[in-house]
């Protein structure tokens, strides 16, 4: 795995693994169910990922959206590719919701909805809560199979 994936807590934060991508729990939960979608390729530009990674991206994003729709019941979903600190291709996946959500017994409010997400704020979750959230998302993960 590349250094960006490891920085985001792999394998501890792993939700789902694919041939070219990993889906990780974002430890800074801005809203309920925030994820990191990271490419395994050792590249720093979206246009540089392999053709196979591009092809698999359709399946991975379908699984993300299907799973989070069932688990979080988001109203909108944001994919942010910022890459200002971590150099490898990855997205911050931020489910957006206008009312309070409860996931794995944890209550979340999207205080910025319907404006852009406030990445400077996040729910103050302890290690046990993050582990419970990771386990809940992993167990409920939907894998779209062709």
CSV table of N, CA and C in Angstrom, one decimal:
chain,number,residue,atom,x,y,z
A,1,UNK,N,0.8,-1.2,0.0
A,1,UNK,CA,0.0,0.0,0.0
A,1,UNK,C,0.9,1.2,0.0
A,2,UNK,N,0.4,2.3,-0.6
A,2,UNK,CA,1.2,3.5,-0.7
A,2,UNK,C,1.1,4.3,0.7
A,3,UNK,N,2.0,5.3,0.8
A,3,UNK,CA,2.1,6.0,2.1
A,3,UNK,C,0.8,6.7,2.5
A,4,UNK,N,0.1,7.2,1.5
A,4,UNK,CA,-1.2,7.9,1.8
A,4,UNK,C,-2.2,7.0,2.4
A,5,UNK,N,-2.3,5.8,1.9
A,5,UNK,CA,-3.3,4.8,2.4
A,5,UNK,C,-2.9,4.4,3.8
A,6,UNK,N,-1.6,4.2,4.0
A,6,UNK,CA,-1.1,3.9,5.4
A,6,UNK,C,-1.4,5.1,6.4
A,7,UNK,N,-1.2,6.3,5.9
A,7,UNK,CA,-1.4,7.5,6.8
A,7,UNK,C,-2.9,7.5,7.2
A,8,UNK,N,-3.8,7.1,6.4
A,8,UNK,CA,-5.2,7.1,6.7
A,8,UNK,C,-5.6,5.8,7.5
A,9,UNK,N,-4.7,5.1,8.1
A,9,UNK,CA,-4.9,4.1,9.0
A,9,UNK,C,-5.1,2.6,8.5
A,10,UNK,N,-4.8,2.4,7.3
A,10,UNK,CA,-4.9,1.1,6.7
A,10,UNK,C,-3.9,0.2,7.5
A,11,UNK,N,-4.3,-1.0,7.9
A,11,UNK,CA,-5.5,-1.8,7.6
A,11,UNK,C,-6.6,-1.6,8.7
A,12,UNK,N,-6.3,-0.8,9.8
A,12,UNK,CA,-7.2,-0.6,10.9
A,12,UNK,C,-8.5,0.0,10.5
A,13,UNK,N,-8.5,0.9,9.5
A,13,UNK,CA,-9.7,1.7,9.1
A,13,UNK,C,-10.3,1.1,7.9
A,14,UNK,N,-9.9,-0.1,7.4
A,14,UNK,CA,-10.4,-0.7,6.2
A,14,UNK,C,-11.9,-1.0,6.3
A,15,UNK,N,-12.6,-0.5,5.3
A,15,UNK,CA,-14.0,-0.9,5.1
A,15,UNK,C,-14.2,-1.9,4.0
A,16,UNK,N,-13.6,-1.7,2.9
A,16,UNK,CA,-13.6,-2.6,1.7
A,16,UNK,C,-12.4,-2.4,0.9
A,17,UNK,N,-11.9,-3.5,0.3
A,17,UNK,CA,-10.7,-3.5,-0.5
A,17,UNK,C,-11.1,-4.1,-1.9
A,18,UNK,N,-10.6,-3.4,-2.9
A,18,UNK,CA,-10.8,-3.8,-4.3
A,18,UNK,C,-9.4,-4.1,-4.9
A,19,UNK,N,-9.4,-4.4,-6.2
A,19,UNK,CA,-8.1,-4.7,-6.9
A,19,UNK,C,-7.2,-3.4,-6.9
A,20,UNK,N,-7.8,-2.3,-7.2
A,20,UNK,CA,-7.1,-1.0,-7.4
A,20,UNK,C,-7.4,0.1,-6.4
A,21,UNK,N,-8.4,-0.2,-5.5
A,21,UNK,CA,-8.8,0.9,-4.6
A,21,UNK,C,-9.0,0.3,-3.2
A,22,UNK,N,-9.0,1.2,-2.2
A,22,UNK,CA,-9.4,0.8,-0.8
A,22,UNK,C,-10.4,1.9,-0.4
A,23,UNK,N,-11.4,1.4,0.4
A,23,UNK,CA,-12.3,2.3,1.1
A,23,UNK,C,-12.0,2.3,2.6
A,24,UNK,N,-11.7,3.4,3.1
A,24,UNK,CA,-11.3,3.5,4.5
A,24,UNK,C,-12.2,4.4,5.3
A,25,UNK,N,-12.4,4.1,6.6
A,25,UNK,CA,-13.1,5.0,7.5
A,25,UNK,C,-12.3,6.3,7.6
A,26,UNK,N,-12.9,7.4,7.4
A,26,UNK,CA,-12.1,8.7,7.7
A,26,UNK,C,-12.3,9.0,9.2
A,27,UNK,N,-11.1,9.0,9.8
A,27,UNK,CA,-11.2,9.1,11.3
A,27,UNK,C,-11.8,10.4,11.8
A,28,UNK,N,-11.6,11.5,11.0
A,28,UNK,CA,-12.2,12.7,11.3
A,28,UNK,C,-13.6,12.7,10.6
A,29,UNK,N,-14.6,12.4,11.3
A,29,UNK,CA,-16.0,12.3,10.8
A,29,UNK,C,-16.6,13.6,10.8
A,30,UNK,N,-16.6,14.3,9.7
A,30,UNK,CA,-17.3,15.6,9.5
A,30,UNK,C,-18.8,15.4,9.5
A,31,UNK,N,-19.3,14.3,8.9
A,31,UNK,CA,-20.7,13.9,8.9
A,31,UNK,C,-20.7,12.4,9.1
A,32,UNK,N,-21.8,11.9,9.3
A,32,UNK,CA,-22.0,10.4,9.5
A,32,UNK,C,-21.5,9.7,8.2
A,33,UNK,N,-20.5,8.7,8.4
A,33,UNK,CA,-20.1,7.9,7.3
A,33,UNK,C,-19.0,8.4,6.4
A,34,UNK,N,-18.2,9.4,6.9
A,34,UNK,CA,-17.2,9.9,6.0
A,34,UNK,C,-16.1,8.8,5.8
A,35,UNK,N,-15.7,8.8,4.5
A,35,UNK,CA,-14.7,7.8,4.0
A,35,UNK,C,-13.6,8.4,3.3
A,36,UNK,N,-12.5,7.6,3.1
A,36,UNK,CA,-11.4,7.9,2.2
A,36,UNK,C,-11.5,6.8,1.1
A,37,UNK,N,-11.5,7.2,-0.1
A,37,UNK,CA,-11.4,6.4,-1.3
A,37,UNK,C,-10.0,6.6,-1.9
A,38,UNK,N,-9.2,5.6,-1.8
A,38,UNK,CA,-7.8,5.8,-2.2
A,38,UNK,C,-7.4,4.7,-3.2
A,39,UNK,N,-6.7,5.2,-4.2
A,39,UNK,CA,-6.1,4.4,-5.3
A,39,UNK,C,-4.8,3.8,-4.8
A,40,UNK,N,-4.7,2.5,-5.1
A,40,UNK,CA,-3.4,1.8,-4.7
A,40,UNK,C,-2.2,2.1,-5.5
A,41,UNK,N,-2.5,2.7,-6.7
A,41,UNK,CA,-1.4,3.1,-7.6
A,41,UNK,C,-0.5,4.1,-6.9
A,42,UNK,N,0.8,4.0,-7.2
A,42,UNK,CA,1.8,4.9,-6.7
A,42,UNK,C,1.9,6.2,-7.6
A,43,UNK,N,0.8,6.9,-7.7
A,43,UNK,CA,0.8,8.1,-8.6
A,43,UNK,C,0.2,9.3,-7.8
A,44,UNK,N,0.6,10.5,-8.3
A,44,UNK,CA,0.1,11.7,-7.7
A,44,UNK,C,-0.8,12.6,-8.5
A,45,UNK,N,-1.3,12.0,-9.6
A,45,UNK,CA,-2.2,12.7,-10.5
A,45,UNK,C,-3.3,11.8,-10.9
A,46,UNK,N,-4.5,12.3,-10.9
A,46,UNK,CA,-5.7,11.5,-11.3
A,46,UNK,C,-5.6,10.9,-12.7
A,47,UNK,N,-5.0,11.7,-13.6
A,47,UNK,CA,-4.9,11.2,-15.0
A,47,UNK,C,-3.8,10.1,-15.1
A,48,UNK,N,-3.0,9.9,-14.1
A,48,UNK,CA,-1.9,8.9,-14.1
A,48,UNK,C,-2.3,7.6,-13.5
A,49,UNK,N,-3.5,7.4,-13.0
A,49,UNK,CA,-3.9,6.1,-12.5
A,49,UNK,C,-4.1,5.1,-13.7
A,50,UNK,N,-4.0,3.9,-13.4
A,50,UNK,CA,-4.0,2.9,-14.5
A,50,UNK,C,-5.4,2.8,-15.1
A,51,UNK,N,-5.5,2.3,-16.3
A,51,UNK,CA,-6.7,2.1,-17.0
A,51,UNK,C,-7.6,1.2,-16.2
A,52,UNK,N,-7.0,0.1,-15.6
A,52,UNK,CA,-7.8,-0.8,-14.8
A,52,UNK,C,-8.4,-0.1,-13.6
A,53,UNK,N,-7.6,0.8,-13.0
A,53,UNK,CA,-8.2,1.5,-11.8
A,53,UNK,C,-9.3,2.4,-12.2
A,54,UNK,N,-9.2,3.1,-13.4
A,54,UNK,CA,-10.3,3.9,-13.9
A,54,UNK,C,-11.6,3.0,-14.1
A,55,UNK,N,-11.4,1.9,-14.7
A,55,UNK,CA,-12.5,1.0,-15.0
A,55,UNK,C,-13.2,0.5,-13.7
A,56,UNK,N,-12.4,0.2,-12.7
A,56,UNK,CA,-12.9,-0.3,-11.4
A,56,UNK,C,-13.6,0.8,-10.6
A,57,UNK,N,-13.3,2.0,-10.8
A,57,UNK,CA,-13.8,3.1,-10.1
A,57,UNK,C,-15.3,3.2,-10.2
A,58,UNK,N,-15.9,2.8,-11.3
A,58,UNK,CA,-17.4,2.8,-11.4
A,58,UNK,C,-18.0,1.8,-10.4
A,59,UNK,N,-17.5,0.6,-10.3
A,59,UNK,CA,-18.0,-0.3,-9.3
A,59,UNK,C,-17.8,0.1,-7.9
A,60,UNK,N,-16.6,0.7,-7.6
A,60,UNK,CA,-16.4,1.1,-6.2
A,60,UNK,C,-17.3,2.3,-5.8
A,61,UNK,N,-17.5,3.3,-6.7
A,61,UNK,CA,-18.4,4.4,-6.3
A,61,UNK,C,-19.8,3.9,-6.2
A,62,UNK,N,-20.2,3.0,-7.0
A,62,UNK,CA,-21.6,2.4,-6.9
A,62,UNK,C,-21.7,1.7,-5.5
A,63,UNK,N,-20.7,1.0,-5.1
A,63,UNK,CA,-20.8,0.3,-3.8
A,63,UNK,C,-20.8,1.4,-2.7
A,64,UNK,N,-20.0,2.4,-2.8
A,64,UNK,CA,-20.0,3.5,-1.8
A,64,UNK,C,-21.4,4.1,-1.7
A,65,UNK,N,-21.9,4.5,-2.8
A,65,UNK,CA,-23.2,5.2,-2.8
A,65,UNK,C,-24.4,4.3,-2.3
A,66,UNK,N,-24.4,3.0,-2.8
A,66,UNK,CA,-25.4,2.1,-2.3
A,66,UNK,C,-25.3,1.8,-0.8
A,67,UNK,N,-24.1,1.6,-0.4
A,67,UNK,CA,-23.9,1.3,1.1
A,67,UNK,C,-24.3,2.5,1.9
A,68,UNK,N,-23.7,3.7,1.6
A,68,UNK,CA,-24.0,4.9,2.4
A,68,UNK,C,-25.5,5.3,2.3
A,69,UNK,N,-26.1,5.1,1.2
A,69,UNK,CA,-27.6,5.4,1.1
A,69,UNK,C,-28.3,4.5,2.2
A,70,UNK,N,-28.0,3.3,2.3
A,70,UNK,CA,-28.7,2.4,3.2
A,70,UNK,C,-28.3,2.6,4.7
A,71,UNK,N,-27.0,2.9,4.9
A,71,UNK,CA,-26.5,3.1,6.3
A,71,UNK,C,-26.8,4.5,6.8
A,72,UNK,N,-26.5,5.5,6.0
A,72,UNK,CA,-26.6,6.9,6.5
A,72,UNK,C,-27.8,7.7,6.0
A,73,UNK,N,-28.4,7.2,4.9
A,73,UNK,CA,-29.5,7.9,4.2
A,73,UNK,C,-29.1,9.3,3.9
A,74,UNK,N,-28.0,9.5,3.2
A,74,UNK,CA,-27.5,10.8,2.9
A,74,UNK,C,-28.5,11.5,1.8
A,75,UNK,N,-28.5,12.8,1.8
A,75,UNK,CA,-29.2,13.6,0.8
A,75,UNK,C,-28.4,14.0,-0.4
A,76,UNK,N,-27.1,14.2,-0.2
A,76,UNK,CA,-26.1,14.5,-1.2
A,76,UNK,C,-24.8,13.8,-0.8
A,77,UNK,N,-23.9,13.7,-1.7
A,77,UNK,CA,-22.6,13.1,-1.4
A,77,UNK,C,-21.6,13.9,-2.1
A,78,UNK,N,-20.5,14.2,-1.4
A,78,UNK,CA,-19.4,15.0,-1.9
A,78,UNK,C,-18.1,14.1,-2.0
A,79,UNK,N,-17.5,14.2,-3.2
A,79,UNK,CA,-16.2,13.5,-3.4
A,79,UNK,C,-15.2,14.6,-3.5
A,80,UNK,N,-14.3,14.8,-2.5
A,80,UNK,CA,-13.3,15.9,-2.6
A,80,UNK,C,-11.9,15.3,-2.8
A,81,UNK,N,-11.3,15.7,-3.9
A,81,UNK,CA,-10.0,15.3,-4.3
A,81,UNK,C,-9.1,16.5,-4.0
A,82,UNK,N,-8.6,16.6,-2.8
A,82,UNK,CA,-7.8,17.8,-2.5
A,82,UNK,C,-6.3,17.6,-2.7
A,83,UNK,N,-5.7,16.6,-2.2
A,83,UNK,CA,-4.3,16.2,-2.4
A,83,UNK,C,-3.4,17.3,-2.1
A,84,UNK,N,-3.7,18.1,-1.1
A,84,UNK,CA,-2.8,19.2,-0.7
A,84,UNK,C,-1.7,18.7,0.3
A,85,UNK,N,-1.9,17.7,1.0
A,85,UNK,CA,-1.0,17.2,2.0
A,85,UNK,C,-0.5,15.8,1.6
A,86,UNK,N,-1.4,14.9,1.3
A,86,UNK,CA,-1.2,13.6,1.0
A,86,UNK,C,-1.1,13.4,-0.5
A,87,UNK,N,0.1,12.9,-1.0
A,87,UNK,CA,0.4,13.0,-2.5
A,87,UNK,C,-0.3,12.0,-3.4
A,88,UNK,N,-0.7,10.9,-2.9
A,88,UNK,CA,-1.3,9.8,-3.8
A,88,UNK,C,-2.8,10.1,-4.0
A,89,UNK,N,-3.3,9.6,-5.2
A,89,UNK,CA,-4.7,9.9,-5.6
A,89,UNK,C,-5.6,9.3,-4.5
A,90,UNK,N,-6.5,10.2,-4.0
A,90,UNK,CA,-7.5,9.8,-3.0
A,90,UNK,C,-8.6,10.8,-3.0
A,91,UNK,N,-9.7,10.4,-2.5
A,91,UNK,CA,-10.9,11.3,-2.3
A,91,UNK,C,-11.3,11.2,-0.9
A,92,UNK,N,-11.8,12.3,-0.4
A,92,UNK,CA,-12.5,12.4,0.9
A,92,UNK,C,-14.0,12.3,0.5
A,93,UNK,N,-14.7,11.3,1.0
A,93,UNK,CA,-16.1,11.1,0.6
A,93,UNK,C,-16.9,11.5,1.8
A,94,UNK,N,-17.7,12.6,1.6
A,94,UNK,CA,-18.5,13.2,2.7
A,94,UNK,C,-20.0,13.1,2.4
A,95,UNK,N,-20.7,12.2,3.1
A,95,UNK,CA,-22.1,12.1,2.9
A,95,UNK,C,-22.8,13.4,3.6
A,96,UNK,N,-23.7,13.9,2.9
A,96,UNK,CA,-24.4,15.2,3.4
A,96,UNK,C,-25.8,14.9,3.8
A,97,UNK,N,-26.2,15.5,4.9
A,97,UNK,CA,-27.6,15.3,5.4
A,97,UNK,C,-28.0,16.5,6.2
A,98,UNK,N,-29.3,16.9,6.0
A,98,UNK,CA,-29.8,18.1,6.6
A,98,UNK,C,-30.4,17.9,8.0
A,99,UNK,N,-30.5,16.7,8.4
A,99,UNK,CA,-31.0,16.4,9.8
A,99,UNK,C,-30.0,15.4,10.5
A,100,UNK,N,-30.2,15.3,11.8
A,100,UNK,CA,-29.3,14.4,12.6
A,100,UNK,C,-29.4,13.0,12.1
A,101,UNK,N,-28.3,12.3,12.1
A,101,UNK,CA,-28.2,10.9,11.8
A,101,UNK,C,-27.6,10.1,12.9
A,102,UNK,N,-28.0,8.8,13.1
A,102,UNK,CA,-27.4,8.0,14.1
A,102,UNK,C,-26.8,6.7,13.4
A,103,UNK,N,-25.6,6.5,13.5
A,103,UNK,CA,-24.9,5.3,12.9
A,103,UNK,C,-24.1,4.7,14.0
A,104,UNK,N,-24.3,3.4,14.2
A,104,UNK,CA,-23.5,2.6,15.2
A,104,UNK,C,-23.7,3.2,16.6
A,105,UNK,N,-24.9,3.7,16.9
A,105,UNK,CA,-25.1,4.3,18.2
A,105,UNK,C,-24.5,5.7,18.4
A,106,UNK,N,-24.0,6.3,17.3
A,106,UNK,CA,-23.3,7.6,17.4
A,106,UNK,C,-24.2,8.6,16.7
A,107,UNK,N,-24.5,9.7,17.3
A,107,UNK,CA,-25.3,10.8,16.6
A,107,UNK,C,-24.4,11.8,15.9
A,108,UNK,N,-24.8,12.2,14.7
A,108,UNK,CA,-24.0,13.1,13.9
A,108,UNK,C,-25.0,14.2,13.4
A,109,UNK,N,-24.4,15.4,13.3
A,109,UNK,CA,-25.1,16.5,12.7
A,109,UNK,C,-24.2,17.1,11.6
A,110,UNK,N,-24.7,17.4,10.5
A,110,UNK,CA,-24.0,18.1,9.4
A,110,UNK,C,-24.3,19.6,9.5
A,111,UNK,N,-23.5,20.3,10.3
A,111,UNK,CA,-23.8,21.7,10.6
A,111,UNK,C,-23.6,22.6,9.5
A,112,UNK,N,-23.0,22.2,8.4
A,112,UNK,CA,-22.8,23.1,7.3
A,112,UNK,C,-23.8,22.9,6.2
A,113,UNK,N,-24.6,21.9,6.3
A,113,UNK,CA,-25.6,21.6,5.2
A,113,UNK,C,-26.5,22.7,5.0
A,114,UNK,N,-26.8,23.2,3.8
A,114,UNK,CA,-26.4,22.7,2.5
A,114,UNK,C,-25.2,23.3,1.8
A,115,UNK,N,-24.4,24.0,2.6
A,115,UNK,CA,-23.2,24.7,2.1
A,115,UNK,C,-22.1,23.6,2.0
A,116,UNK,N,-20.9,24.0,1.5
A,116,UNK,CA,-19.8,23.0,1.4
A,116,UNK,C,-19.5,22.5,2.8
A,117,UNK,N,-19.0,21.3,2.9
A,117,UNK,CA,-18.6,20.7,4.3
A,117,UNK,C,-17.5,21.5,4.9
A,118,UNK,N,-17.6,21.6,6.3
A,118,UNK,CA,-16.6,22.3,7.1
A,118,UNK,C,-15.6,21.2,7.5
A,119,UNK,N,-14.5,21.1,6.8
A,119,UNK,CA,-13.6,20.0,7.1
A,119,UNK,C,-12.8,20.3,8.4
A,120,UNK,N,-12.9,21.5,8.9
A,120,UNK,CA,-12.1,21.9,10.1
A,120,UNK,C,-12.9,21.3,11.4
A,121,UNK,N,-14.1,20.9,11.2
A,121,UNK,CA,-14.8,20.4,12.4
A,121,UNK,C,-15.1,18.9,12.1
A,122,UNK,N,-15.1,18.2,13.2
A,122,UNK,CA,-15.5,16.8,13.1
A,122,UNK,C,-16.0,16.3,14.5
A,123,UNK,N,-16.8,15.2,14.5
A,123,UNK,CA,-17.3,14.7,15.7
A,123,UNK,C,-16.1,14.2,16.6
A,124,UNK,N,-16.2,14.4,17.8
A,124,UNK,CA,-15.1,14.0,18.8
A,124,UNK,C,-15.4,12.5,19.1
A,125,UNK,N,-14.8,11.6,18.4
A,125,UNK,CA,-15.0,10.2,18.6
A,125,UNK,C,-13.7,9.6,19.2
A,126,UNK,N,-14.0,8.7,20.2
A,126,UNK,CA,-12.9,8.0,20.8
A,126,UNK,C,-12.5,6.8,20.0
A,127,UNK,N,-11.5,6.1,20.3
A,127,UNK,CA,-11.0,4.9,19.6
A,127,UNK,C,-12.1,3.8,19.6
A,128,UNK,N,-12.8,3.6,20.6
A,128,UNK,CA,-13.9,2.6,20.7
A,128,UNK,C,-15.0,2.9,19.7
A,129,UNK,N,-15.4,4.2,19.7
A,129,UNK,CA,-16.5,4.6,18.8
A,129,UNK,C,-16.0,4.5,17.3
A,130,UNK,N,-14.8,4.8,17.0
A,130,UNK,CA,-14.3,4.7,15.6
A,130,UNK,C,-14.2,3.2,15.2
A,131,UNK,N,-13.8,2.4,16.2
A,131,UNK,CA,-13.8,0.9,15.9
A,131,UNK,C,-15.2,0.4,15.6
A,132,UNK,N,-16.2,0.9,16.4
A,132,UNK,CA,-17.6,0.4,16.3
A,132,UNK,C,-18.1,0.9,14.9
A,133,UNK,N,-17.8,2.1,14.6
A,133,UNK,CA,-18.3,2.7,13.3
A,133,UNK,C,-17.6,1.9,12.1
A,134,UNK,N,-16.4,1.6,12.2
A,134,UNK,CA,-15.7,0.9,11.1
A,134,UNK,C,-16.3,-0.5,11.0
A,135,UNK,N,-16.5,-1.2,12.1
A,135,UNK,CA,-17.1,-2.5,12.1
A,135,UNK,C,-18.5,-2.5,11.5
A,136,UNK,N,-19.3,-1.5,11.9
A,136,UNK,CA,-20.7,-1.3,11.4
A,136,UNK,C,-20.7,-1.1,9.9
A,137,UNK,N,-19.9,-0.2,9.4
A,137,UNK,CA,-19.8,0.0,7.9
A,137,UNK,C,-19.3,-1.2,7.2
A,138,UNK,N,-18.3,-1.8,7.7
A,138,UNK,CA,-17.8,-3.0,7.0
A,138,UNK,C,-18.8,-4.1,6.9
A,139,UNK,N,-19.5,-4.4,8.0
A,139,UNK,CA,-20.5,-5.4,8.0
A,139,UNK,C,-21.6,-5.2,7.0
A,140,UNK,N,-22.0,-3.9,6.9
A,140,UNK,CA,-23.2,-3.5,6.1
A,140,UNK,C,-22.8,-3.2,4.6
A,141,UNK,N,-21.5,-3.3,4.3
A,141,UNK,CA,-21.0,-2.9,3.0
A,141,UNK,C,-21.7,-3.7,1.9
A,142,UNK,N,-22.1,-3.0,0.9
A,142,UNK,CA,-22.7,-3.6,-0.3
A,142,UNK,C,-21.6,-3.7,-1.4
A,143,UNK,N,-21.5,-4.8,-2.0
A,143,UNK,CA,-20.5,-5.0,-3.1
A,143,UNK,C,-21.3,-5.3,-4.3
A,144,UNK,N,-21.2,-4.4,-5.3
A,144,UNK,CA,-21.9,-4.6,-6.6
A,144,UNK,C,-21.1,-5.5,-7.4
A,145,UNK,N,-21.6,-6.6,-7.8
A,145,UNK,CA,-20.9,-7.5,-8.6
A,145,UNK,C,-21.5,-7.6,-10.0
A,146,UNK,N,-20.7,-7.5,-11.0
A,146,UNK,CA,-21.2,-7.6,-12.4
A,146,UNK,C,-21.8,-8.9,-12.7
